[in-house]
Coordinates of C-alpha atoms in Angstrom, one line a residue:
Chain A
X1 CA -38.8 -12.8 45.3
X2 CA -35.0 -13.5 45.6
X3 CA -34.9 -14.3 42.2
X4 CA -36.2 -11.2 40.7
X5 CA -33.8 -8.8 43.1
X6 CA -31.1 -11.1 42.4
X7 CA -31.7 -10.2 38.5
X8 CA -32.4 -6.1 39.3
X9 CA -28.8 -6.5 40.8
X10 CA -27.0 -8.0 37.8
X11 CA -29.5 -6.6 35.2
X12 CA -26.5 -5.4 32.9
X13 CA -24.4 -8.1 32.6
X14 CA -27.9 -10.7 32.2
X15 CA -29.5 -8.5 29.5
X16 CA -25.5 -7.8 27.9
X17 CA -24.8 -11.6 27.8
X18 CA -28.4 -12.3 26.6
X19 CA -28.1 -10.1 23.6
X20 CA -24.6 -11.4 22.4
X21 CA -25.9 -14.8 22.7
X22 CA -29.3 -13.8 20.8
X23 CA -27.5 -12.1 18.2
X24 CA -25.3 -15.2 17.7
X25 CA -28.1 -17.5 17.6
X26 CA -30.1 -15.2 14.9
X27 CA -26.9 -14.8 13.1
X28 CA -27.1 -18.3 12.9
X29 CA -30.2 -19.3 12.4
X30 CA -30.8 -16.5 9.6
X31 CA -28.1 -17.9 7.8
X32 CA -29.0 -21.8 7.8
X33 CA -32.7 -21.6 7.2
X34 CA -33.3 -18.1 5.8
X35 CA -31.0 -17.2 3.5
X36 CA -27.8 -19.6 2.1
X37 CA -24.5 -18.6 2.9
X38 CA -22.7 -17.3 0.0
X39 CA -19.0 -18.5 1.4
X40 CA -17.3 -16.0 -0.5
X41 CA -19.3 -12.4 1.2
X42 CA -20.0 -13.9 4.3
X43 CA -19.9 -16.7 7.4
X44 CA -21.6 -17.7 10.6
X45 CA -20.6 -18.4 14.0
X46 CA -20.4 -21.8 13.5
X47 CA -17.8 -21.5 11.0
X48 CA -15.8 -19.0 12.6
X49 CA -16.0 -21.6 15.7
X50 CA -14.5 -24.4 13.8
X51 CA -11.7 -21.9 12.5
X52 CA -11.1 -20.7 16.0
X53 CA -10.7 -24.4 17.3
X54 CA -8.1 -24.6 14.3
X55 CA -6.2 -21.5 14.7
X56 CA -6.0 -22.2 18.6
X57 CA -4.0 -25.6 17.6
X58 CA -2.5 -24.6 14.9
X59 CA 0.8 -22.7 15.3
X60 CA 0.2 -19.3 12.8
X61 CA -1.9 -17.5 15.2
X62 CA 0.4 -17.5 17.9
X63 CA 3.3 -16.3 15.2
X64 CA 1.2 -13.3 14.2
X65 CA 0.3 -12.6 17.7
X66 CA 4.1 -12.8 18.7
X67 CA 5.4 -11.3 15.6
X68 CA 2.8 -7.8 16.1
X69 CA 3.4 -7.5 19.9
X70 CA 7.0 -7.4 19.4
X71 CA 6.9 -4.6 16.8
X72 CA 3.8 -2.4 19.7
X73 CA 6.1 -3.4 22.8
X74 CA 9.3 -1.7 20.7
X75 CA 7.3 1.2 19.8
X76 CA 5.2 1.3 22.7
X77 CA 8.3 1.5 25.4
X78 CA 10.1 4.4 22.9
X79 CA 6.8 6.5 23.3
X80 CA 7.0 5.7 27.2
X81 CA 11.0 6.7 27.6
X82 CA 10.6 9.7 25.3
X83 CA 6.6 11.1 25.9
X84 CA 6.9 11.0 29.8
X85 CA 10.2 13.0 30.4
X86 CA 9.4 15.7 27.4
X87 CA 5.8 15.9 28.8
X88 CA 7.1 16.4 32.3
X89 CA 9.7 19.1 31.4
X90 CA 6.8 20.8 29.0
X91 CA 4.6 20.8 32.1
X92 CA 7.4 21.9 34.5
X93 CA 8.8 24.8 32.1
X94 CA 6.4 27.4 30.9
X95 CA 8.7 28.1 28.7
X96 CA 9.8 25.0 27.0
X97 CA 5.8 24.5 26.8
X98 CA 5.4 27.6 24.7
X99 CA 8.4 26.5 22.7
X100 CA 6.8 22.9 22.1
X101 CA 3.0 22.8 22.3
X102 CA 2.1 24.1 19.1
X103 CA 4.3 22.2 16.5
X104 CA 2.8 19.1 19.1
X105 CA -0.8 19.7 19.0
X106 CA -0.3 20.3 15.3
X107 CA 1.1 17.0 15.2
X108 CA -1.2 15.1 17.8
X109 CA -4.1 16.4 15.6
X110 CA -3.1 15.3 12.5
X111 CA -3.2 11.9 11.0
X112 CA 0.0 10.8 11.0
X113 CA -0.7 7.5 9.5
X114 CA -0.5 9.2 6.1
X115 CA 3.3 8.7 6.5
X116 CA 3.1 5.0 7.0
X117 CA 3.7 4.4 3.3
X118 CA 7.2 6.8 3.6
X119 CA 8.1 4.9 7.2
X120 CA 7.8 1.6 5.8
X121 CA 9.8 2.1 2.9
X122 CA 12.5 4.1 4.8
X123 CA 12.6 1.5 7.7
X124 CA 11.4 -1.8 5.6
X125 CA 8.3 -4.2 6.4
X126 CA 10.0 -5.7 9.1
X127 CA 10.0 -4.9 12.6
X128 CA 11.5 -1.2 12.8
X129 CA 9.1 0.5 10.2
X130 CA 5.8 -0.7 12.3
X131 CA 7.8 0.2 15.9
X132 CA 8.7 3.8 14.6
X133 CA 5.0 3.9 13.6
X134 CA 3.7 3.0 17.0
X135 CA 6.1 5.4 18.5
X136 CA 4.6 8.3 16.2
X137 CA 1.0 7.7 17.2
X138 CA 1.6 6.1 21.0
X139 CA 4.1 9.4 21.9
X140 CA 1.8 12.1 22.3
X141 CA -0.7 10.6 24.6
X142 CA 2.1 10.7 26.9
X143 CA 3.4 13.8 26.3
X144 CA 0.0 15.7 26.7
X145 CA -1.6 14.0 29.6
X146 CA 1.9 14.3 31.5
X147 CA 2.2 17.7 31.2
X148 CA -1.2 18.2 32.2
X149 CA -0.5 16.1 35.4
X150 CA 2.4 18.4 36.3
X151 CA 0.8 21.2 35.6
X152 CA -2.0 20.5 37.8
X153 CA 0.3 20.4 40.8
X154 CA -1.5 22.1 43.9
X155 CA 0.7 25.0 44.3
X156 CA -0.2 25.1 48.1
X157 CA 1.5 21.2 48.5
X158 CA 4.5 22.6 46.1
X159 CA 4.8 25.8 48.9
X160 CA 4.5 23.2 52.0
X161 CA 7.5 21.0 50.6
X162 CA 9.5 24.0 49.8
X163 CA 8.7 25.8 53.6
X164 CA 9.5 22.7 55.2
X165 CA 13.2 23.0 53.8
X166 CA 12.3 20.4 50.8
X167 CA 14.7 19.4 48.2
X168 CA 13.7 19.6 44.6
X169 CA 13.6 16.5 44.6
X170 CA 10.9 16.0 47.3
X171 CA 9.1 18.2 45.7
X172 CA 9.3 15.7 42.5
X173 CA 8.8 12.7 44.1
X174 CA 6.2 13.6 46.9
X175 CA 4.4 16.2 45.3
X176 CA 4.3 15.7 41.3
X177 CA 5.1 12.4 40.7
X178 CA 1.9 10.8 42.5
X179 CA 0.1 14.1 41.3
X180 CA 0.9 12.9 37.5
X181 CA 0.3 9.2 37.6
X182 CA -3.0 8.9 37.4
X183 CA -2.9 11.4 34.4
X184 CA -0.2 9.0 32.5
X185 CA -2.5 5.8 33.5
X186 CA -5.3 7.8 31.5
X187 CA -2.7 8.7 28.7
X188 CA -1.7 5.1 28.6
X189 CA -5.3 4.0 27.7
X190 CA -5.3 6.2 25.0
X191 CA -1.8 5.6 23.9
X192 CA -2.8 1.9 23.7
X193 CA -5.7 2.5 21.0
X194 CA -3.3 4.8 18.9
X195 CA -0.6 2.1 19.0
X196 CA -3.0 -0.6 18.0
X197 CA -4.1 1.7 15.2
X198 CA -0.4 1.7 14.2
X199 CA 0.3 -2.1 14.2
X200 CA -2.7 -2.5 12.2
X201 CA -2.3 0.3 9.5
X202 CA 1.4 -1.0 9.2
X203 CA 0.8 -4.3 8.9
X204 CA -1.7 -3.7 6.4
X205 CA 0.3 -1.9 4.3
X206 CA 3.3 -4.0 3.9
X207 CA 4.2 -7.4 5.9
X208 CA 4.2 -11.0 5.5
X209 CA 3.4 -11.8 8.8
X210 CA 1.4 -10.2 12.0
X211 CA -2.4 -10.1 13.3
X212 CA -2.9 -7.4 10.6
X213 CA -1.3 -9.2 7.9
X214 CA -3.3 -12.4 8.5
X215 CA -6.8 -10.2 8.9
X216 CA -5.5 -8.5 5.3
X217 CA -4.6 -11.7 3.9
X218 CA -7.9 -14.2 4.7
X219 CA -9.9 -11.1 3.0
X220 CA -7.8 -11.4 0.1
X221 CA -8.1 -15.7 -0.3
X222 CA -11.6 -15.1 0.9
X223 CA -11.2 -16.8 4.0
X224 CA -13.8 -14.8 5.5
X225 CA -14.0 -17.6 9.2
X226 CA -11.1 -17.0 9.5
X227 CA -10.7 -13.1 9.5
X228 CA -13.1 -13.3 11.6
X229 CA -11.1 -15.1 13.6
X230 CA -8.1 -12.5 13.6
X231 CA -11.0 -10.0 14.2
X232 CA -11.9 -11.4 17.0
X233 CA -9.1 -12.4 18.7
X234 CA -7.8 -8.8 18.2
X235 CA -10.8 -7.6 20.2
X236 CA -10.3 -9.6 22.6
X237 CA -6.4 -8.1 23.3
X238 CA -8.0 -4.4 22.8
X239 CA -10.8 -5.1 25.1
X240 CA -8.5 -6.9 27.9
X241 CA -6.1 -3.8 27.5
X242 CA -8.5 -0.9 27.5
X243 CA -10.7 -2.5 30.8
X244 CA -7.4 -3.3 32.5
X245 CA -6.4 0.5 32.3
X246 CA -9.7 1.9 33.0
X247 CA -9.5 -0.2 36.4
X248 CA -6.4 0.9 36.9
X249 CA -7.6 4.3 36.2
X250 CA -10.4 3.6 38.8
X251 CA -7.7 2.0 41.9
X252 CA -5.3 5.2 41.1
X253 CA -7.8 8.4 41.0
X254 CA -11.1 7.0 41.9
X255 CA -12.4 11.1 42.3
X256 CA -11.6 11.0 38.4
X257 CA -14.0 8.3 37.4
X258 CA -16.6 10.1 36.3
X259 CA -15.6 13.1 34.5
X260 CA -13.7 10.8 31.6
X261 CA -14.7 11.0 27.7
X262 CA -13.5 8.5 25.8
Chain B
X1 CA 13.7 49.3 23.2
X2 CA 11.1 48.6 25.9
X3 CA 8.8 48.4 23.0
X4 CA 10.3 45.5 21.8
X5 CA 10.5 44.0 25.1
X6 CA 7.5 44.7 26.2
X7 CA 6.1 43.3 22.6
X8 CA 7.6 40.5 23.4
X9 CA 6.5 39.5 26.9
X10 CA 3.1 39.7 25.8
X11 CA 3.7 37.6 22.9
X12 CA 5.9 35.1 24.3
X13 CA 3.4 32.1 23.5
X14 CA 2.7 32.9 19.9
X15 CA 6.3 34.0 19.2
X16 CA 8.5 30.8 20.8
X17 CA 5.7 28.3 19.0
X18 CA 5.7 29.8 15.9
X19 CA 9.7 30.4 15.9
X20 CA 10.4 26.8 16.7
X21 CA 8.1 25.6 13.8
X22 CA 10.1 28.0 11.7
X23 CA 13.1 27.2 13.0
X24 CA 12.8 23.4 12.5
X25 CA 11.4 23.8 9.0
X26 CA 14.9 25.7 8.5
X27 CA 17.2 23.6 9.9
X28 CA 15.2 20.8 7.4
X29 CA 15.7 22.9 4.6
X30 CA 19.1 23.4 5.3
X31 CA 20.2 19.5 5.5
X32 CA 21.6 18.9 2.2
X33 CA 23.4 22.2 1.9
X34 CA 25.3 21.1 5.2
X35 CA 25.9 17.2 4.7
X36 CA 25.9 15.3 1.5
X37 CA 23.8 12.9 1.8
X38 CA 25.1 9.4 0.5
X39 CA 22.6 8.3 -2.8
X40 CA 21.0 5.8 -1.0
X41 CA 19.2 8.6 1.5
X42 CA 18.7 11.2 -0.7
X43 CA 16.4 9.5 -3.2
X44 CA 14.1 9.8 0.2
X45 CA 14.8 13.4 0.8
X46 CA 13.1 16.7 0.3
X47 CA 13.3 19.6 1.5
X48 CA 10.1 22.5 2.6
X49 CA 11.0 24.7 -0.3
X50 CA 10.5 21.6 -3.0
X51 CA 7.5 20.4 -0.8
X52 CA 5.9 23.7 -1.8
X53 CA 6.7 24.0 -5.2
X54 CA 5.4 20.4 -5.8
X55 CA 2.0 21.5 -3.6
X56 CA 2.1 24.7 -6.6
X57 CA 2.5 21.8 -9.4
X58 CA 0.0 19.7 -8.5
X59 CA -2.6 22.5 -7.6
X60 CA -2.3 24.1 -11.0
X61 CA -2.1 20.6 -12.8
X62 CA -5.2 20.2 -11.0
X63 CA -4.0 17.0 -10.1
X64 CA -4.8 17.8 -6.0
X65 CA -8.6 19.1 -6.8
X66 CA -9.1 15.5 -8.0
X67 CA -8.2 13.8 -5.6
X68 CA -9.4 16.0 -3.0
X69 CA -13.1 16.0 -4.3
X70 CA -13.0 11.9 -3.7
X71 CA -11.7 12.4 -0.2
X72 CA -13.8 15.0 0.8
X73 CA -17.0 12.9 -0.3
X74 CA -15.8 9.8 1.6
X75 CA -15.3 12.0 4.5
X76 CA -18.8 13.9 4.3
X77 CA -20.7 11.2 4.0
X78 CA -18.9 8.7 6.4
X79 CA -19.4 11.8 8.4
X80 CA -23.1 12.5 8.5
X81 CA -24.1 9.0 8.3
X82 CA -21.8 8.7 11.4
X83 CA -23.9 11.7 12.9
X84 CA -27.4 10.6 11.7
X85 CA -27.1 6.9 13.2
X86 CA -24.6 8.4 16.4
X87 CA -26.7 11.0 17.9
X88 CA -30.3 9.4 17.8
X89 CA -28.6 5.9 19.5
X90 CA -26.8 7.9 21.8
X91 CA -30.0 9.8 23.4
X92 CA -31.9 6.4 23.7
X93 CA -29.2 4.8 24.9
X94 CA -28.5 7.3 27.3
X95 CA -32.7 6.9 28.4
X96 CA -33.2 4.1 28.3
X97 CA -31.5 1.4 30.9
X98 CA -32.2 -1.8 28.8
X99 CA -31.2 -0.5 25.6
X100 CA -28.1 0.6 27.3
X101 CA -27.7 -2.8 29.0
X102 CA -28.4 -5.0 26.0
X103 CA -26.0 -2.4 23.3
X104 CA -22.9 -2.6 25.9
X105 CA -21.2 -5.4 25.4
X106 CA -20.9 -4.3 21.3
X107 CA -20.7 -0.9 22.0
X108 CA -17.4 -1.5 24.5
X109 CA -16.0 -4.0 22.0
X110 CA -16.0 -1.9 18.9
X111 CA -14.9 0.8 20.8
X112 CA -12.0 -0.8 22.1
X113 CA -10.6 -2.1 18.7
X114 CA -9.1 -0.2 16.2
X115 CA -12.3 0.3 13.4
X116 CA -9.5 -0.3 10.8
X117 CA -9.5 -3.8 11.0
X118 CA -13.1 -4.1 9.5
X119 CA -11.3 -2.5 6.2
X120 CA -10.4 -5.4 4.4
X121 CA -14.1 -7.3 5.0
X122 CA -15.7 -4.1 4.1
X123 CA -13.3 -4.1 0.7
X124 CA -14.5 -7.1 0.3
X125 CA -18.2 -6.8 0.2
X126 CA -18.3 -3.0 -1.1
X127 CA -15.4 -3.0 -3.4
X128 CA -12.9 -0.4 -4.1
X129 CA -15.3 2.4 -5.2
X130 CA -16.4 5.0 -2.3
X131 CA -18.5 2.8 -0.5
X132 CA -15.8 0.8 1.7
X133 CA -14.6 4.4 2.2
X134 CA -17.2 5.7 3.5
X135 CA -17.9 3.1 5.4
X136 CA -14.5 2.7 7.2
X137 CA -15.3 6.5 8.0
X138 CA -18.8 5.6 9.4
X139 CA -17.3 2.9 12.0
X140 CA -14.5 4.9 13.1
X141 CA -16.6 8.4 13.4
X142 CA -19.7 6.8 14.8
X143 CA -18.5 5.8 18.5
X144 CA -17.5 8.8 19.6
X145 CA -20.3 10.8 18.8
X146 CA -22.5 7.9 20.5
X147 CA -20.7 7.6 23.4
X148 CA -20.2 11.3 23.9
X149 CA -23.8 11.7 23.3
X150 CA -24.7 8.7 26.2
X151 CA -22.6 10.5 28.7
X152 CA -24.3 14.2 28.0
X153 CA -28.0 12.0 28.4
X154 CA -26.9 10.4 31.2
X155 CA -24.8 13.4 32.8
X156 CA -28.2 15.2 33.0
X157 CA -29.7 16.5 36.5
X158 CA -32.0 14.1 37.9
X159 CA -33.7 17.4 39.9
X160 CA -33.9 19.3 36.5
X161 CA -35.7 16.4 34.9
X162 CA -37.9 15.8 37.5
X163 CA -39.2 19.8 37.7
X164 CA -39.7 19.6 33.8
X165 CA -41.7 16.5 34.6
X166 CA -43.6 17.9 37.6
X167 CA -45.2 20.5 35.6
X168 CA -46.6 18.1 32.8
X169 CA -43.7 18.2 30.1
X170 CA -43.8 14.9 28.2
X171 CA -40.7 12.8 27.2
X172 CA -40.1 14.7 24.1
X173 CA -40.4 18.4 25.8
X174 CA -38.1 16.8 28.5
X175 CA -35.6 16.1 25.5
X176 CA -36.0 19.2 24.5
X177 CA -36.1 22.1 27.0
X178 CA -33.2 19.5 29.7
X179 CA -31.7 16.8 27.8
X180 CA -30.5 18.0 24.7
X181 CA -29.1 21.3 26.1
X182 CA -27.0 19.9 28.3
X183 CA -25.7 17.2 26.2
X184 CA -24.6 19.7 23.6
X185 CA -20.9 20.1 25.0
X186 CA -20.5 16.5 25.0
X187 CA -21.7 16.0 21.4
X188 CA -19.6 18.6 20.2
X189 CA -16.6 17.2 21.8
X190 CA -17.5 14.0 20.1
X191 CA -17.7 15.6 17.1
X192 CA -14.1 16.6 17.7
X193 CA -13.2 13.1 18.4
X194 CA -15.4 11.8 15.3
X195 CA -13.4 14.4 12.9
X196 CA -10.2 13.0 13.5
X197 CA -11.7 9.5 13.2
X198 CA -13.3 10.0 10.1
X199 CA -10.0 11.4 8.8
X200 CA -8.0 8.3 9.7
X201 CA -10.4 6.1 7.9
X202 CA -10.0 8.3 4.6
X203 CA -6.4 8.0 4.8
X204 CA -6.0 4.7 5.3
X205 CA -9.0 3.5 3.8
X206 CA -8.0 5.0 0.0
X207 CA -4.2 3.7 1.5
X208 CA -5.3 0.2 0.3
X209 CA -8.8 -0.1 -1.9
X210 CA -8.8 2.6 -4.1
X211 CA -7.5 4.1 -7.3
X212 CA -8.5 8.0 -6.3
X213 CA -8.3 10.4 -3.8
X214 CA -5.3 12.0 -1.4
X215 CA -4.4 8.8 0.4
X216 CA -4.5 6.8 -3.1
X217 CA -2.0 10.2 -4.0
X218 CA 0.1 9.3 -1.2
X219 CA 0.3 5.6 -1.1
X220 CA 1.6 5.6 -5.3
X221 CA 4.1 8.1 -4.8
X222 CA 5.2 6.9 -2.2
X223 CA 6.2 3.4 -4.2
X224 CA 7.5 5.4 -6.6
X225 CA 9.5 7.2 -4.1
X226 CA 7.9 10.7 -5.2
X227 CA 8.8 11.9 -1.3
X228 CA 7.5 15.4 -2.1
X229 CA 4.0 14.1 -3.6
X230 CA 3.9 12.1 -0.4
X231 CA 4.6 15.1 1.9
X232 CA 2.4 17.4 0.2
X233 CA -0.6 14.9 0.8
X234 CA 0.5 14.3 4.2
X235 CA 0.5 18.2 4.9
X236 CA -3.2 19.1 3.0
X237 CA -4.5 16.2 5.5
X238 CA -2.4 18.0 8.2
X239 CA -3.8 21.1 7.0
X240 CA -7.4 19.7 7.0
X241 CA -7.4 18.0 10.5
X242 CA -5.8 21.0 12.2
X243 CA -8.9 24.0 10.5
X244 CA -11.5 21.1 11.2
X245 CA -10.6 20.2 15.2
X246 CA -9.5 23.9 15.6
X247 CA -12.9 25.3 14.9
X248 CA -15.0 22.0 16.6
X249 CA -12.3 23.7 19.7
X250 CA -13.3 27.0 19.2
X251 CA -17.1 25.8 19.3
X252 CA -16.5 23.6 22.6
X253 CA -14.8 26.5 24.3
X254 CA -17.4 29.2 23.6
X255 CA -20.8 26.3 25.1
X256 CA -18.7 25.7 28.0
X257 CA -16.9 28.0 29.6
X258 CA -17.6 26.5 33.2
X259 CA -15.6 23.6 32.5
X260 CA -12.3 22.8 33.6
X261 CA -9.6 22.9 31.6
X262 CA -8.6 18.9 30.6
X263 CA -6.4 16.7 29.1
X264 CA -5.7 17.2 25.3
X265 CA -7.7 14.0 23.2
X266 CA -7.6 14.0 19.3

């Protein structure tokens, strides 16, 4: 009897685990016995396995990885320095949010990756083109989910620090500051996918090196283990990221776990 | 006088926005009548004013029709394949709690990652026609509508259900008269979310495999530094995004007005 609550408890995770390892193993299977493996269209988990071990040892992997991360933590901190002051001052000032929101919802809506082909011949294949790409797509996260955390200031707590002979800055750093945080944490998560979308799209475009190259470049040489490889090691970063955040999100505003849509 | 004033008060919002976005445009147009650019910078240049009279060109060479028509039928039918596949998954994943469990893991993982990194395997097994196209726009636009859908299925009140139940209804009546009413407002919102996917995947998805439509337009001007062909792309997709979200907005708004304002996603 132990056994079977012990599996109502965990029921998720089992079944979850269970069907990545059955698809796998039918993957597999299907492609050994049922149908041959045309090398050139497609692969199976044991091949991608023995590229993984290869790519692990070998040195090129860890180049792309270092090479793309470079270029998202350039762009990524730019978004950070400029999204969270302009979304705090467009939160803060009704009037500088009037000035600002449309041309920035205009922008925010829009896909901006159309002007990756213009960045990256302006600011060249290296390291700068795919940064100011990251910035463009990472910013406004930032900027929208600050501005809402401002604005949802209690006006009752703002009143309290002001009738107690608060400063303006009290009023910033006890009332607004812990007000917005969980707001940017949420905007962070979102700015993380965006940025990733960047890397990818700009690596894609142009490069000679980066995760995004290497994925573009085994599809080209018909490589196909090991873009899956790149594939999945990029998943495994996304993934990492996005859970990390959403905990974060969860130890921050717990009362806002529910209400999220992703 | 007061008029004026008075005109503008009420107006403040629409006035500041729009004057700023005039005022910016300008100021751009302005540039190379204040500075000389050195050679080097201005073979990247353009200005609003040659923007638009390129945008006139190409609409009356009927250069932008053709390439619009391929984009527009990547986008459709990413788009309602996206919703065909999306919706149904998302209502039985939503009811039932094994299907849920055993779809997670994938679900999480594609969400996570950036769709556009299946591009190049899907170039490689559909080609360069429209299929890797609408494809790309399938992956991207189809976890937002399934996940938006889960969370209206699984957002639904227990009590509600259970009084639907209580006087006989059967699982499909319950979908019908509880479930799918209240998970409207979710699905539309994923439809906003889905839109702007799909839209990415056309753009960059015609970026590489492709030898038609807008982002094919703005990938081969832009290396042939034709900056104007690239902007006017760039602003018909701007254009595009902007009346598609606005409306799905306009839509969310008026299905639930009980809802707290939140946080701007696109």
């Amino acid at each position: 009897m132990g056994l079977k609550e012990k599996y109502h408890e965990y029921q998720r995770p089992i079944l979850g685990m269970a069907s990545v390892i059955g698809l796998i193993l039918l993957w597999e299977f299907t492609l050994t016995y049922l149908i041959p493996v045309d090398p050139f269209f497609f692969t199976k988990p044991s091949l991608i396995g023995t590229a993984f071990r290869e790519q692990l040892s070998g040195e090129r992997l860890w180049h792309d990885l270092a090479i793309s991360s470079r270029a998202f933590i350039w762009g990524f901190s730019l978004s950070v320095i400029v999204g969270i002051p302009l979304g705090a001052v467009m939160g803060w000032r009704r009037r500088v949010e009037y000035t600002l929101d449309p041309l920035l919802t205009a922008l925010y809506a829009s896909p901006l990756v159309a002007l990756a082909p213009l960045l990256i011949i302006f600011f060249g294949v290296g390291l700068l083109g795919k940064a100011v790409l990251v910035f463009l797509l990472a910013v406004f996260p930032f900027i929208f989910n600050t501005s809402a955390g401002v604005k949802s200031a209690d006006p009752l707590l703002i009143n309290v620090v002001r009738s107690f002979g608060g400063k303006e800055l009290d009023l910033y750093l006890k009332v607004i500051l812990p007000g917005t945080f969980p707001y940017i944490v949420a905007g962070t998560r979102l700015a993380i996918g965006r940025g990733l979308v960047g890397i990818i799209v700009g690596e894609f475009y142009a490069a000679s090196e980066g995760i995004g190259f290497a994925i573009q470049n085994y599809g080209d040489t018909y490589r196909l283990p090991d873009m899956f490889v790149g594939i999945i090691v990029l998943s495994a970063i996304a993934v990492a990221l996005t859970e990390l955040l959403r905990k974060a999100e969860l130890m921050v505003a717990p009362w806002r776990a529910g209400e999220e849509i992703r | 006088m007061t008029g004026l004033a008075s005109f503008y008060r009420e107006k403040e919002a629409y006035l500041l926005g729009i004057g700023f976005v005039v005022f910016l445009l300008a100021i751009w147009e302005c540039v190379p009548l204040l500075i000389t650019l050195p050679r080097g910078y201005a073979l990247f240049f353009t200005t609003p004013s040659r923007i638009a009279v390129t945008f006139y060109r190409l609409l009356v060479e009927g250069k932008i029709q053709e390439h619009f028509y391929v984009s527009v039928a990547a986008f459709l039918s990413g788009l309602g394949i996206a919703i065909a596949v999306g919706l149904p998954f998302g209502i039985i994943m939503g009811r039932s709690r094994t299907l849920d469990a055993l779809s997670d893991p994938y679900v999480t993982a594609l969400n996570a990652t950036p769709r556009l990194v299946w591009l190049p395997l899907f170039i490689l097994w559909f080609g360069i026609g429209i299929w890797s196209k609408v494809m790309i726009v399938f992956v991207g636009a189809v976890f937002p509508l399934l996940i938006n859908t889960y969370a209206g299925v699984k957002n639904v009140d227990r009590v509600l259900v259970n009084v639907v139940r209580s006087f006989g209804a059967n699982e499909w009546q319950v979908m019908k008269v509880v479930v799918l009413p209240n998970s409207l407002p979710y699905i539309i919102v994923g439809l906003r979310l889905a839109i702007g996917r799909a839209i990415l995947g056309v753009v960059v998805g015609e970026f590489f495999g492709s030898s038609k439509g807008l982002g094919f337009m703005i990938a081969s001007a832009a290396s042939n530094y034709k900056v104007d062909v690239v902007f006017t792309g760039v602003a018909i997709f701007m254009g595009l995004s902007l009346i598609l979200t606005l409306s799905v907005k306009k839509l969310e708004n008026s299905l639930a007005r009980w809802r707290p304002e939140t946080t701007k996603t696109f």
